[in-house]
mmCIF file of C-alpha atoms in Angstrom:
data_model
loop_
_atom_site.group_PDB
_atom_site.id
_atom_site.type_symbol
_atom_site.label_atom_id
_atom_site.label_comp_id
_atom_site.label_asym_id
_atom_site.label_seq_id
_atom_site.Cartn_x
_atom_site.Cartn_y
_atom_site.Cartn_z
ATOM 1 C CA UNK J 1 111.252 111.158 97.974
ATOM 2 C CA UNK J 2 108.513 110.349 100.460
ATOM 3 C CA UNK J 3 106.666 107.958 98.156
ATOM 4 C CA UNK J 4 106.355 104.186 98.242
ATOM 5 C CA UNK J 5 109.779 102.687 97.583
ATOM 6 C CA UNK J 6 110.200 99.306 95.968
ATOM 7 C CA UNK J 7 113.416 97.438 95.264
ATOM 8 C CA UNK J 8 114.849 96.036 93.256
ATOM 9 C CA UNK J 9 113.252 97.643 90.203
ATOM 10 C CA UNK J 10 114.234 94.677 88.060
ATOM 11 C CA UNK J 11 114.948 91.141 89.217
ATOM 12 C CA UNK J 12 116.053 88.218 87.085
ATOM 13 C CA UNK J 13 115.863 84.689 88.463
ATOM 14 C CA UNK J 14 116.285 81.219 87.050
ATOM 15 C CA UNK J 15 113.555 78.647 87.455
ATOM 16 C CA UNK J 16 113.674 77.121 90.919
ATOM 17 C CA UNK J 17 115.361 80.078 92.620
ATOM 18 C CA UNK J 18 113.813 82.348 95.217
ATOM 19 C CA UNK J 19 112.714 85.934 94.614
ATOM 20 C CA UNK J 20 112.470 88.552 97.375
ATOM 21 C CA UNK J 21 110.712 91.833 96.661
ATOM 22 C CA UNK J 22 110.870 94.682 99.142
ATOM 23 C CA UNK J 23 108.512 97.566 99.794
ATOM 24 C CA UNK J 24 108.848 100.550 102.117
ATOM 25 C CA UNK J 25 105.513 102.350 102.538
ATOM 26 C CA UNK J 26 105.035 106.093 102.516
ATOM 27 C CA UNK J 27 105.935 107.844 105.747
ATOM 28 C CA UNK J 28 103.047 107.585 108.177
ATOM 29 C CA UNK J 29 101.398 104.683 106.341
ATOM 30 C CA UNK J 30 100.962 101.403 108.190
ATOM 31 C CA UNK J 31 98.819 99.546 105.637
ATOM 32 C CA UNK J 32 100.581 97.713 102.792
ATOM 33 C CA UNK J 33 99.089 95.969 99.773
ATOM 34 C CA UNK J 34 100.710 93.863 97.059
ATOM 35 C CA UNK J 35 99.351 93.595 93.515
ATOM 36 C CA UNK J 36 100.526 91.689 90.456
ATOM 37 C CA UNK J 37 100.285 92.876 86.869
ATOM 38 C CA UNK J 38 100.661 90.211 84.226
ATOM 39 C CA UNK J 39 101.389 91.232 80.609
ATOM 40 C CA UNK J 40 98.262 92.637 78.935
ATOM 41 C CA UNK J 41 96.236 92.169 82.121
ATOM 42 C CA UNK J 42 95.044 94.491 84.844
ATOM 43 C CA UNK J 43 96.402 94.707 88.341
ATOM 44 C CA UNK J 44 95.266 91.901 90.626
ATOM 45 C CA UNK J 45 95.183 92.084 94.411
ATOM 46 C CA UNK J 46 97.413 89.610 96.236
ATOM 47 C CA UNK J 47 97.702 90.438 99.935
ATOM 48 C CA UNK J 48 97.014 93.139 102.520
ATOM 49 C CA UNK J 49 99.187 93.556 105.601
ATOM 50 C CA UNK J 50 99.490 95.768 108.619
ATOM 51 C CA UNK J 51 102.521 95.776 110.885
ATOM 52 C CA UNK J 52 103.257 92.158 111.865
ATOM 53 C CA UNK J 53 99.842 90.967 110.638
ATOM 54 C CA UNK J 54 98.446 89.525 107.417
ATOM 55 C CA UNK J 55 94.896 90.850 107.168
ATOM 56 C CA UNK J 56 93.778 89.437 103.802
ATOM 57 C CA UNK J 57 95.745 87.039 101.607
ATOM 58 C CA UNK J 58 92.845 85.914 99.442
ATOM 59 C CA UNK J 59 94.683 86.838 96.226
ATOM 60 C CA UNK J 60 97.888 84.976 97.005
ATOM 61 C CA UNK J 61 98.611 81.652 95.293
ATOM 62 C CA UNK J 62 98.363 78.891 97.878
ATOM 63 C CA UNK J 63 101.885 77.605 97.348
ATOM 64 C CA UNK J 64 105.323 79.204 97.029
ATOM 65 C CA UNK J 65 104.157 82.762 97.813
ATOM 66 C CA UNK J 66 104.412 84.449 101.204
ATOM 67 C CA UNK J 67 104.420 87.996 102.526
ATOM 68 C CA UNK J 68 105.412 89.718 105.719
ATOM 69 C CA UNK J 69 105.508 93.200 107.179
ATOM 70 C CA UNK J 70 107.726 93.093 110.272
ATOM 71 C CA UNK J 71 107.703 95.593 113.084
ATOM 72 C CA UNK J 72 110.939 97.065 111.755
ATOM 73 C CA UNK J 73 111.903 97.244 108.109
ATOM 74 C CA UNK J 74 110.137 96.892 104.776
ATOM 75 C CA UNK J 75 107.399 94.549 103.694
ATOM 76 C CA UNK J 76 108.709 91.496 101.844
ATOM 77 C CA UNK J 77 106.979 89.462 99.150
ATOM 78 C CA UNK J 78 108.741 86.136 98.809
ATOM 79 C CA UNK J 79 108.352 83.702 95.931
ATOM 80 C CA UNK J 80 109.995 80.321 96.341
ATOM 81 C CA UNK J 81 110.954 77.980 93.487
ATOM 82 C CA UNK J 82 109.986 80.481 90.820
ATOM 83 C CA UNK J 83 108.457 79.325 87.524
ATOM 84 C CA UNK J 84 108.109 81.086 84.160
ATOM 85 C CA UNK J 85 104.518 82.031 84.952
ATOM 86 C CA UNK J 86 105.701 84.187 87.871
ATOM 87 C CA UNK J 87 107.157 86.709 85.395
ATOM 88 C CA UNK J 88 105.205 89.909 86.009
ATOM 89 C CA UNK J 89 105.357 93.373 87.497
ATOM 90 C CA UNK J 90 104.717 93.341 91.246
ATOM 91 C CA UNK J 91 103.423 96.555 92.755
ATOM 92 C CA UNK J 92 103.219 97.590 96.356
ATOM 93 C CA UNK J 93 100.789 100.217 97.629
ATOM 94 C CA UNK J 94 100.335 101.823 101.016
ATOM 95 C CA UNK J 95 97.633 103.796 102.767
ATOM 96 C CA UNK J 96 97.266 105.741 105.984
ATOM 97 C CA UNK J 97 94.209 103.786 107.067
ATOM 98 C CA UNK J 98 91.750 101.223 105.713
ATOM 99 C CA UNK J 99 89.456 103.746 104.053
ATOM 100 C CA UNK J 100 92.108 106.080 102.660
ATOM 101 C CA UNK J 101 93.370 105.893 99.064
ATOM 102 C CA UNK J 102 96.244 103.625 98.178
ATOM 103 C CA UNK J 103 99.443 105.047 96.715
ATOM 104 C CA UNK J 104 101.661 102.859 94.564
ATOM 105 C CA UNK J 105 105.366 102.347 94.101
ATOM 106 C CA UNK J 106 106.988 101.923 90.687
ATOM 107 C CA UNK J 107 107.020 98.148 90.987
ATOM 108 C CA UNK J 108 109.492 95.327 90.652
ATOM 109 C CA UNK J 109 109.675 93.672 87.265
ATOM 110 C CA UNK J 110 110.436 89.996 87.759
ATOM 111 C CA UNK J 111 111.789 87.976 84.864
ATOM 112 C CA UNK J 112 112.239 84.218 85.063
ATOM 113 C CA UNK J 113 114.767 82.610 82.738
ATOM 114 C CA UNK R 1 81.753 88.487 83.469
ATOM 115 C CA UNK R 2 84.519 90.637 84.920
ATOM 116 C CA UNK R 3 83.667 92.709 87.985
ATOM 117 C CA UNK R 4 85.039 95.824 86.275
ATOM 118 C CA UNK R 5 84.935 96.363 82.517
ATOM 119 C CA UNK R 6 87.094 98.963 80.786
ATOM 120 C CA UNK R 7 87.660 99.412 77.065
ATOM 121 C CA UNK R 8 91.402 98.850 76.571
ATOM 122 C CA UNK R 9 91.547 101.154 73.545
ATOM 123 C CA UNK R 10 93.934 102.309 72.254
ATOM 124 C CA UNK R 11 92.425 105.783 72.127
ATOM 125 C CA UNK R 12 94.128 108.511 70.098
ATOM 126 C CA UNK R 13 92.953 112.151 70.089
ATOM 127 C CA UNK R 14 94.416 115.515 69.024
ATOM 128 C CA UNK R 15 95.869 117.910 71.554
ATOM 129 C CA UNK R 16 93.237 120.126 73.153
ATOM 130 C CA UNK R 17 90.411 117.623 72.741
ATOM 131 C CA UNK R 18 88.135 116.518 75.567
ATOM 132 C CA UNK R 19 88.768 112.901 76.493
ATOM 133 C CA UNK R 20 86.151 110.621 78.000
ATOM 134 C CA UNK R 21 87.186 107.372 79.676
ATOM 135 C CA UNK R 22 84.638 104.947 81.072
ATOM 136 C CA UNK R 23 84.212 101.866 83.217
ATOM 137 C CA UNK R 24 81.232 99.740 84.145
ATOM 138 C CA UNK R 25 81.008 97.411 87.099
ATOM 139 C CA UNK R 26 78.765 94.622 88.292
ATOM 140 C CA UNK R 27 79.152 94.685 92.096
ATOM 141 C CA UNK R 28 76.688 97.197 93.511
ATOM 142 C CA UNK R 29 78.457 97.002 96.904
ATOM 143 C CA UNK R 30 81.501 98.948 95.695
ATOM 144 C CA UNK R 31 81.943 102.022 97.867
ATOM 145 C CA UNK R 32 85.102 103.738 96.631
ATOM 146 C CA UNK R 33 85.953 104.744 93.077
ATOM 147 C CA UNK R 34 89.342 105.779 91.769
ATOM 148 C CA UNK R 35 91.179 106.722 88.621
ATOM 149 C CA UNK R 36 94.892 106.081 88.284
ATOM 150 C CA UNK R 37 97.291 107.144 85.552
ATOM 151 C CA UNK R 38 100.179 104.851 84.677
ATOM 152 C CA UNK R 39 103.105 105.865 82.516
ATOM 153 C CA UNK R 40 105.179 103.175 80.858
ATOM 154 C CA UNK R 41 107.435 101.309 83.322
ATOM 155 C CA UNK R 42 106.047 103.279 86.266
ATOM 156 C CA UNK R 43 103.535 102.631 89.014
ATOM 157 C CA UNK R 44 99.893 103.800 89.008
ATOM 158 C CA UNK R 45 99.514 107.412 90.130
ATOM 159 C CA UNK R 46 96.299 108.355 91.901
ATOM 160 C CA UNK R 47 94.320 111.006 89.997
ATOM 161 C CA UNK R 48 90.859 110.961 91.542
ATOM 162 C CA UNK R 49 89.250 109.323 94.574
ATOM 163 C CA UNK R 50 85.574 109.488 95.432
ATOM 164 C CA UNK R 51 82.948 107.544 97.325
ATOM 165 C CA UNK R 52 79.686 109.186 96.289
ATOM 166 C CA UNK R 53 77.627 109.560 93.144
ATOM 167 C CA UNK R 54 78.070 112.800 91.252
ATOM 168 C CA UNK R 55 80.957 114.800 89.882
ATOM 169 C CA UNK R 56 84.316 115.657 91.382
ATOM 170 C CA UNK R 57 86.596 118.131 89.677
ATOM 171 C CA UNK R 58 90.355 118.656 90.044
ATOM 172 C CA UNK R 59 91.936 121.015 87.524
ATOM 173 C CA UNK R 60 91.466 119.608 84.042
ATOM 174 C CA UNK R 61 90.111 116.313 85.386
ATOM 175 C CA UNK R 62 86.504 115.497 86.291
ATOM 176 C CA UNK R 63 85.438 112.164 87.750
ATOM 177 C CA UNK R 64 81.810 111.137 87.477
ATOM 178 C CA UNK R 65 80.140 108.297 89.357
ATOM 179 C CA UNK R 66 76.662 106.966 88.643
ATOM 180 C CA UNK R 67 75.929 104.229 91.161
ATOM 181 C CA UNK R 68 72.444 103.561 89.809
ATOM 182 C CA UNK R 69 73.876 102.677 86.401
ATOM 183 C CA UNK R 70 77.127 101.213 87.829
ATOM 184 C CA UNK R 71 79.148 103.454 85.591
ATOM 185 C CA UNK R 72 82.101 105.761 86.211
ATOM 186 C CA UNK R 73 83.822 108.205 83.898
ATOM 187 C CA UNK R 74 86.906 110.371 83.782
ATOM 188 C CA UNK R 75 86.920 113.498 81.623
ATOM 189 C CA UNK R 76 90.118 115.279 80.659
ATOM 190 C CA UNK R 77 89.736 118.815 79.330
ATOM 191 C CA UNK R 78 92.296 120.597 77.168
ATOM 192 C CA UNK R 79 94.261 117.380 76.762
ATOM 193 C CA UNK R 80 98.050 117.639 76.532
ATOM 194 C CA UNK R 81 100.681 115.274 75.065
ATOM 195 C CA UNK R 82 101.859 114.704 78.641
ATOM 196 C CA UNK R 83 98.466 113.111 79.364
ATOM 197 C CA UNK R 84 99.461 110.212 77.103
ATOM 198 C CA UNK R 85 99.426 107.192 79.406
ATOM 199 C CA UNK R 86 97.326 104.216 80.443
ATOM 200 C CA UNK R 87 94.340 105.154 82.614
ATOM 201 C CA UNK R 88 93.082 102.622 85.120
ATOM 202 C CA UNK R 89 89.757 102.711 86.876
ATOM 203 C CA UNK R 90 89.601 100.983 90.238
ATOM 204 C CA UNK R 91 86.943 100.377 92.839
ATOM 205 C CA UNK R 92 86.711 98.772 96.207
ATOM 206 C CA UNK R 93 84.714 98.043 99.301
ATOM 207 C CA UNK R 94 85.658 97.481 102.900
ATOM 208 C CA UNK R 95 85.242 93.856 103.919
ATOM 209 C CA UNK R 96 86.350 92.842 107.406
ATOM 210 C CA UNK R 97 88.683 95.778 107.578
ATOM 211 C CA UNK R 98 90.313 95.194 104.198
ATOM 212 C CA UNK R 99 89.989 97.464 101.161
ATOM 213 C CA UNK R 100 91.265 95.582 98.141
ATOM 214 C CA UNK R 101 91.113 97.349 94.820
ATOM 215 C CA UNK R 102 89.559 95.780 91.739
ATOM 216 C CA UNK R 103 91.015 97.293 88.578
ATOM 217 C CA UNK R 104 89.802 97.624 85.047
ATOM 218 C CA UNK R 105 92.117 96.495 82.295
ATOM 219 C CA UNK R 106 93.256 100.066 81.571
ATOM 220 C CA UNK R 107 92.761 102.328 78.543
ATOM 221 C CA UNK R 108 95.837 103.348 76.600
ATOM 222 C CA UNK R 109 95.509 107.022 75.630
ATOM 223 C CA UNK R 110 97.655 108.958 73.164
ATOM 224 C CA UNK R 111 97.367 112.733 72.749
ATOM 225 C CA UNK R 112 98.757 113.829 69.397
ATOM 226 C CA UNK R 113 100.447 117.265 69.189
#
């Protein structure tokens, strides 16, 4: 499967723990985007990264959230000290270049107990 | 006012019917227009991608963009039960090298056999 791969598909954390979500873009894609989908709401942009660089993080909450896309390995979305309101589906998308369409993975569903 | 408005439905039609899905938007600077299909517990799947006014056809799907009215549509001909899903419109513009998508809320469509 050459599509966008996200893992884990489901993640359960207790309040105060850390959540790490991983995303491997499609082969040949160097642009990665993270979106969040809250229950009964549309997808909302969080952050846009290229290899080793954060290009736009205007949709990221100011605290507890961070993202990286290292030279080797997948992109990581990290949520520290999770709270109930972080429960959502987190989707990663990738594209070949800035003006090409974005293709999505099947998401990570995060549940906070 | 939301940047992108989409009737959430639900919309239920008989098999074989023509389906019309619509979105309006307020930001006249949007350059790219997309339709995604999302099955339950899966990621959005790109159906149509266009950047100009007019019609674009792909099999049973036709995307229509009217920039003067800030209105986009997706038509599905000869609808099938397998078309039952949530349809998301999305649009974007390039700002400082970043293309972040703005999504509608999604329309839940059911095709009845």
